[in-house]
Short mmCIF file of C-alpha atoms in Angstrom, two decimals:
data_model
loop_
_atom_site.label_atom_id
_atom_site.label_comp_id
_atom_site.label_asym_id
_atom_site.label_seq_id
_atom_site.Cartn_x
_atom_site.Cartn_y
_atom_site.Cartn_z
CA MET A 1 -18.38 257.70 95.26
CA SER A 2 -16.62 259.13 92.20
CA ALA A 3 -17.78 262.14 90.23
CA ALA A 4 -18.59 259.95 87.28
CA LYS A 5 -21.45 258.33 89.16
CA ASP A 6 -23.22 261.61 89.75
CA SER A 7 -26.05 262.15 87.26
CA PRO A 8 -25.37 265.53 85.67
CA GLU A 9 -28.35 267.72 84.88
CA PRO A 10 -28.47 269.72 81.65
CA PRO A 11 -25.82 272.42 81.97
CA GLU A 12 -26.84 276.00 82.61
CA PRO A 13 -24.56 278.22 80.53
CA PRO A 14 -23.25 281.50 81.89
CA GLU A 15 -25.16 284.67 81.18
CA SER A 16 -25.00 285.70 77.55
CA PRO A 17 -23.26 288.99 76.81
CA GLU A 18 -25.36 292.10 76.36
CA SER A 19 -26.35 293.06 72.83
CA PRO A 20 -24.09 295.67 71.23
CA GLU A 21 -25.09 299.33 71.27
CA SER A 22 -26.32 301.05 68.14
CA PRO A 23 -23.78 303.17 66.23
CA GLU A 24 -25.53 306.39 67.32
CA SER A 25 -25.40 305.61 71.02
CA SER A 26 -21.85 304.34 70.67
CA GLU A 27 -20.70 307.56 69.03
CA SER A 28 -22.48 309.77 71.54
CA SER A 29 -20.91 308.01 74.50
CA GLU A 30 -17.43 307.53 72.99
CA SER A 31 -16.08 310.86 74.17
CA SER A 32 -17.31 310.59 77.75
CA GLU A 33 -16.17 306.98 78.00
CA SER A 34 -12.65 307.77 76.80
CA THR A 35 -12.40 310.64 79.31
CA ALA A 36 -13.51 308.52 82.25
CA SER A 37 -11.77 305.29 81.26
CA SER A 38 -8.54 306.12 83.07
CA LYS A 39 -10.39 306.94 86.30
CA SER A 40 -13.06 304.26 86.32
CA PRO A 41 -12.52 301.25 88.60
CA ALA A 42 -11.84 297.80 87.20
CA PRO A 43 -15.09 296.10 86.14
CA ALA A 44 -16.54 293.52 88.50
CA PRO A 45 -16.02 289.89 87.50
CA ALA A 46 -18.71 288.49 85.24
CA LYS A 47 -21.33 286.30 86.90
CA SER A 48 -19.91 283.24 85.16
CA GLU A 49 -16.48 283.92 86.71
CA GLN A 50 -18.05 284.40 90.12
CA THR A 51 -19.96 281.12 89.80
CA ARG A 52 -16.83 279.26 88.74
CA ALA A 53 -14.87 280.70 91.66
CA LEU A 54 -17.68 279.80 94.07
CA ILE A 55 -17.76 276.18 92.88
CA LEU A 56 -13.98 275.89 93.19
CA GLU A 57 -13.92 277.47 96.66
CA THR A 58 -16.74 275.19 97.82
CA ALA A 59 -14.97 272.11 96.45
CA MET A 60 -11.73 272.96 98.26
CA ARG A 61 -13.61 273.38 101.54
CA LEU A 62 -15.46 270.08 101.17
CA PHE A 63 -12.28 268.24 100.16
CA LYS A 64 -10.68 269.44 103.39
CA GLU A 65 -13.72 268.65 105.53
CA ARG A 66 -14.84 265.32 104.04
CA GLY A 67 -11.86 264.11 102.05
CA TYR A 68 -11.37 264.03 98.29
CA ASP A 69 -12.72 260.50 97.75
CA ARG A 70 -15.87 261.07 99.84
CA THR A 71 -16.84 264.33 98.16
CA THR A 72 -19.07 264.13 95.08
CA MET A 73 -19.85 266.68 92.43
CA ARG A 74 -23.48 266.58 93.58
CA ALA A 75 -22.45 267.54 97.12
CA ILE A 76 -20.27 270.36 95.80
CA ALA A 77 -23.12 271.71 93.68
CA GLN A 78 -25.56 271.53 96.59
CA GLU A 79 -23.22 273.37 98.96
CA ALA A 80 -22.46 276.01 96.31
CA GLY A 81 -26.16 276.56 95.64
CA VAL A 82 -26.00 275.64 91.95
CA SER A 83 -27.43 272.78 89.95
CA VAL A 84 -25.36 269.67 89.31
CA GLY A 85 -25.50 270.43 85.59
CA ASN A 86 -24.12 273.91 86.20
CA ALA A 87 -21.25 272.48 88.26
CA TYR A 88 -20.40 270.10 85.40
CA TYR A 89 -20.61 273.01 82.94
CA TYR A 90 -17.63 274.68 84.62
CA PHE A 91 -15.75 271.56 85.74
CA ALA A 92 -16.07 268.20 83.96
CA GLY A 93 -15.21 266.32 87.16
CA LYS A 94 -13.33 266.41 90.43
CA GLU A 95 -9.98 266.09 88.67
CA HIS A 96 -10.72 269.29 86.76
CA LEU A 97 -11.48 271.01 90.06
CA ILE A 98 -8.01 270.06 91.28
CA GLN A 99 -6.53 271.44 88.08
CA GLY A 100 -8.43 274.65 88.80
CA PHE A 101 -6.89 274.62 92.26
CA TYR A 102 -3.41 274.11 90.76
CA ASP A 103 -3.91 277.11 88.49
CA GLN A 104 -5.25 279.26 91.33
CA LEU A 105 -2.30 278.31 93.55
CA ALA A 106 0.12 279.08 90.70
CA ARG A 107 -1.38 282.55 90.23
CA GLU A 108 -1.14 283.35 93.94
CA TYR A 109 2.41 282.00 94.03
CA GLN A 110 3.51 284.13 91.08
CA VAL A 111 2.28 287.30 92.79
CA VAL A 112 4.25 286.60 95.97
CA ALA A 113 7.29 285.30 94.07
CA ARG A 114 7.32 288.48 91.99
CA GLU A 115 8.03 290.53 95.11
CA VAL A 116 11.08 288.36 95.81
CA LEU A 117 12.34 288.47 92.23
CA ASP A 118 11.98 292.27 92.10
CA ARG A 119 13.91 292.66 95.35
CA GLU A 120 16.70 290.06 95.41
CA THR A 121 19.67 289.68 93.06
CA GLU A 122 21.72 286.92 94.71
CA LEU A 123 20.82 283.47 93.39
CA GLU A 124 20.59 281.86 96.84
CA ASP A 125 18.29 284.62 98.12
CA ARG A 126 16.10 284.48 95.02
CA LEU A 127 15.72 280.71 95.12
CA ALA A 128 15.13 280.54 98.88
CA GLY A 129 12.65 283.41 98.54
CA VAL A 130 10.51 281.77 95.86
CA HIS A 131 10.53 278.46 97.75
CA ARG A 132 9.35 280.20 100.92
CA ALA A 133 6.79 282.09 98.85
CA TRP A 134 5.33 278.77 97.70
CA LEU A 135 5.22 277.48 101.28
CA ASP A 136 3.45 280.66 102.44
CA VAL A 137 0.82 280.44 99.69
CA ALA A 138 0.26 276.69 100.15
CA ALA A 139 0.11 276.78 103.96
CA PRO A 140 -3.73 276.98 104.22
CA TYR A 141 -4.06 273.87 102.04
CA HIS A 142 -1.66 271.56 103.89
CA GLU A 143 -4.23 269.11 105.24
CA PHE A 144 -6.04 269.06 101.90
CA ALA A 145 -2.76 268.24 100.12
CA VAL A 146 -2.20 265.32 102.47
CA GLN A 147 -5.62 263.89 101.53
CA PHE A 148 -5.25 263.91 97.76
CA PHE A 149 -1.51 263.17 97.59
CA LYS A 150 -2.09 259.43 97.23
CA THR A 151 -3.99 260.15 94.02
CA ALA A 152 -1.57 262.79 92.72
CA ALA A 153 1.36 260.42 93.34
CA ASP A 154 0.02 258.01 90.71
CA PRO A 155 1.98 258.80 87.51
CA ASN A 156 -1.10 257.90 85.44
CA SER A 157 -3.38 260.24 87.37
CA PRO A 158 -4.35 263.57 85.79
CA LEU A 159 -3.56 265.06 89.21
CA SER A 160 0.11 264.10 88.90
CA PRO A 161 2.38 267.16 88.55
CA PHE A 162 3.88 265.38 85.52
CA SER A 163 0.57 264.75 83.73
CA PRO A 164 -0.48 266.49 80.50
CA GLU A 165 -3.42 267.99 82.42
CA SER A 166 -0.97 269.68 84.83
CA GLU A 167 1.18 271.09 82.05
CA HIS A 168 0.00 274.69 82.45
CA ALA A 169 0.83 274.86 86.17
CA ARG A 170 4.09 272.95 85.60
CA VAL A 171 5.28 275.31 82.85
CA GLN A 172 4.43 278.33 84.99
CA ALA A 173 6.49 276.93 87.87
CA ILE A 174 9.48 276.19 85.62
CA ASN A 175 9.25 279.70 84.19
CA VAL A 176 9.56 281.12 87.69
CA HIS A 177 12.85 279.24 88.07
CA LYS A 178 13.99 280.57 84.70
CA GLU A 179 13.45 284.06 86.10
CA VAL A 180 15.27 283.12 89.29
CA LEU A 181 18.35 282.36 87.20
CA ALA A 182 18.01 285.11 84.60
CA GLY A 183 17.68 287.92 87.13
CA SER A 184 20.48 286.79 89.42
CA LYS A 185 24.13 287.81 89.46
CA ALA A 186 25.14 284.19 88.92
CA LYS A 187 26.98 283.42 85.70
CA VAL A 188 25.12 280.49 84.18
CA PRO A 189 26.78 278.70 81.24
CA GLU A 190 24.72 279.00 78.07
CA GLU A 191 24.54 275.23 77.63
CA LEU A 192 22.92 274.80 81.08
CA ARG A 193 20.32 277.58 80.97
CA ASP A 194 17.60 275.24 79.73
CA VAL A 195 18.26 272.25 81.98
CA LEU A 196 18.86 274.07 85.28
CA PRO A 197 15.30 275.49 85.66
CA GLU A 198 13.86 271.97 85.22
CA LEU A 199 16.26 270.59 87.84
CA MET A 200 15.37 273.43 90.20
CA TRP A 201 11.68 272.69 89.72
CA LEU A 202 12.29 268.99 90.41
CA SER A 203 14.09 269.90 93.62
CA GLN A 204 11.06 272.01 94.54
CA MET A 205 8.85 268.96 93.98
CA GLY A 206 11.05 267.11 96.48
CA MET A 207 10.52 269.95 98.93
CA VAL A 208 6.75 269.75 98.36
CA MET A 209 6.75 266.04 99.15
CA TYR A 210 8.68 266.70 102.37
CA TRP A 211 6.20 269.49 103.21
CA ILE A 212 3.27 267.09 102.84
CA TYR A 213 4.72 264.81 105.52
CA ASP A 214 6.11 267.59 107.72
CA ARG A 215 4.39 267.72 111.11
CA SER A 216 6.67 270.31 112.71
CA GLU A 217 5.11 273.50 114.06
CA GLY A 218 4.31 275.80 111.15
CA ARG A 219 6.22 273.37 108.82
CA GLU A 220 9.38 274.91 110.28
CA ARG A 221 11.54 272.02 109.08
CA THR A 222 10.40 272.50 105.48
CA TYR A 223 11.28 276.20 105.64
CA ARG A 224 14.75 275.25 106.83
CA LEU A 225 15.00 272.72 104.00
CA ALA A 226 14.09 275.46 101.53
CA GLY A 227 16.91 277.66 102.77
CA ARG A 228 19.56 274.96 102.85
CA GLY A 229 18.47 273.57 99.50
CA ALA A 230 18.77 277.04 97.95
CA ARG A 231 22.29 277.39 99.35
CA LEU A 232 23.33 274.03 97.93
CA THR A 233 21.83 274.84 94.52
CA ALA A 234 23.54 278.24 94.38
CA ARG A 235 26.89 276.62 95.14
CA GLY A 236 26.28 273.99 92.47
CA VAL A 237 25.49 276.66 89.87
CA SER A 238 28.63 278.53 90.89
CA LEU A 239 30.73 275.40 90.37
CA ALA A 240 29.10 274.84 86.98
CA ARG A 241 31.24 277.65 85.62
CA PHE A 242 34.05 275.08 85.54
CA ARG A 243 33.64 273.33 82.22
CA VAL A 244 34.73 269.97 83.62
CA LEU A 245 31.64 269.85 85.89
CA ARG A 246 29.02 270.76 83.29
CA PRO A 247 28.58 267.21 81.98
CA LEU A 248 27.73 266.17 85.54
CA VAL A 249 24.84 268.62 85.63
CA ARG A 250 23.53 267.26 82.34
CA GLU A 251 23.93 263.70 83.57
CA VAL A 252 21.82 264.49 86.67
CA HIS A 253 19.17 266.07 84.45
CA ASP A 254 19.13 263.05 82.13
CA LEU A 255 18.91 260.72 85.12
CA PHE A 256 15.73 262.42 86.31
CA THR A 257 14.11 262.65 82.89
CA ASP A 258 14.89 259.02 82.03
CA PHE A 259 13.88 257.34 85.28
CA LEU A 260 11.57 259.58 87.31
CA PRO A 261 7.99 258.25 86.89
CA GLY A 262 6.02 260.49 84.57
CA MET A 263 8.87 262.86 83.80
CA THR A 264 9.49 261.48 80.32
CA ASN A 265 5.87 262.12 79.36
CA ALA A 266 6.16 265.67 80.70
CA LEU A 267 8.94 266.57 78.28
CA PRO A 268 8.46 268.10 74.84
CA GLU A 269 8.19 265.41 72.17
CA GLU A 270 11.62 266.02 70.67
CA GLN A 271 13.30 265.60 74.09
CA SER A 272 11.29 262.54 75.10
CA LYS A 273 12.37 260.76 71.91
CA LYS A 274 16.05 261.50 72.45
CA PRO A 275 17.95 258.15 72.54
CA GLY A 276 19.99 257.26 75.55
CA LYS A 277 23.73 256.85 75.43
CA GLY A 278 23.46 253.10 75.70
CA GLU A 279 21.12 252.74 72.72
#
């Protein structure tokens, strides 16, 4: 049963913020607060953030246990101990829960990838490192990914990595590859600095698809693919310093953007309207 068939109850908004202090109390506490601010621990997450995280965590667990299609928003709310209306307040439907999962995964990935980017300077090591970082972060969700892949593979689905709804996570991933290039010793031609990160992200999407179907112990074959793919990419970037090969890189990029399902819609408007050579 889809989320749309659940009957949402009136939403319960998060707790309202506390009323501001009076000027007198604010002035009297200003000095002590400024003295202790550097030593005080980070504030605990607001209740609304905790509730949102609880709903998302519960949804991910139920998706793994029951399957994406067989899990309803009502079941998620019941397991999380909140009303159906409150669940819909934070997430308009199951698709929005998956987008929340994408964003959560992207944040975790960026933390682990940062360690690689701060440590490595060779392009092959940086690219292989961030690919393995993604595999490490995604490992607990492998079976869940298998279940919802058939929906995410639909280019018209909001769960597609090329959909407008996935833009935030997609841009974050491409930005990681921009950093992979920018912080490496590799000499990247100016004219290719914009297209290479997108191609590197597309190659990562190919790795993700292989990972979904990988049944080797610990996804060992996908880890090997990540290493060999990084080596091949680094060699390709090295060859791109020869001017005669640069049009080939652009042609590969154009091939993907013109014919890969959903990729055209994922591009900025000015790029998606660019006429082809045969027009």
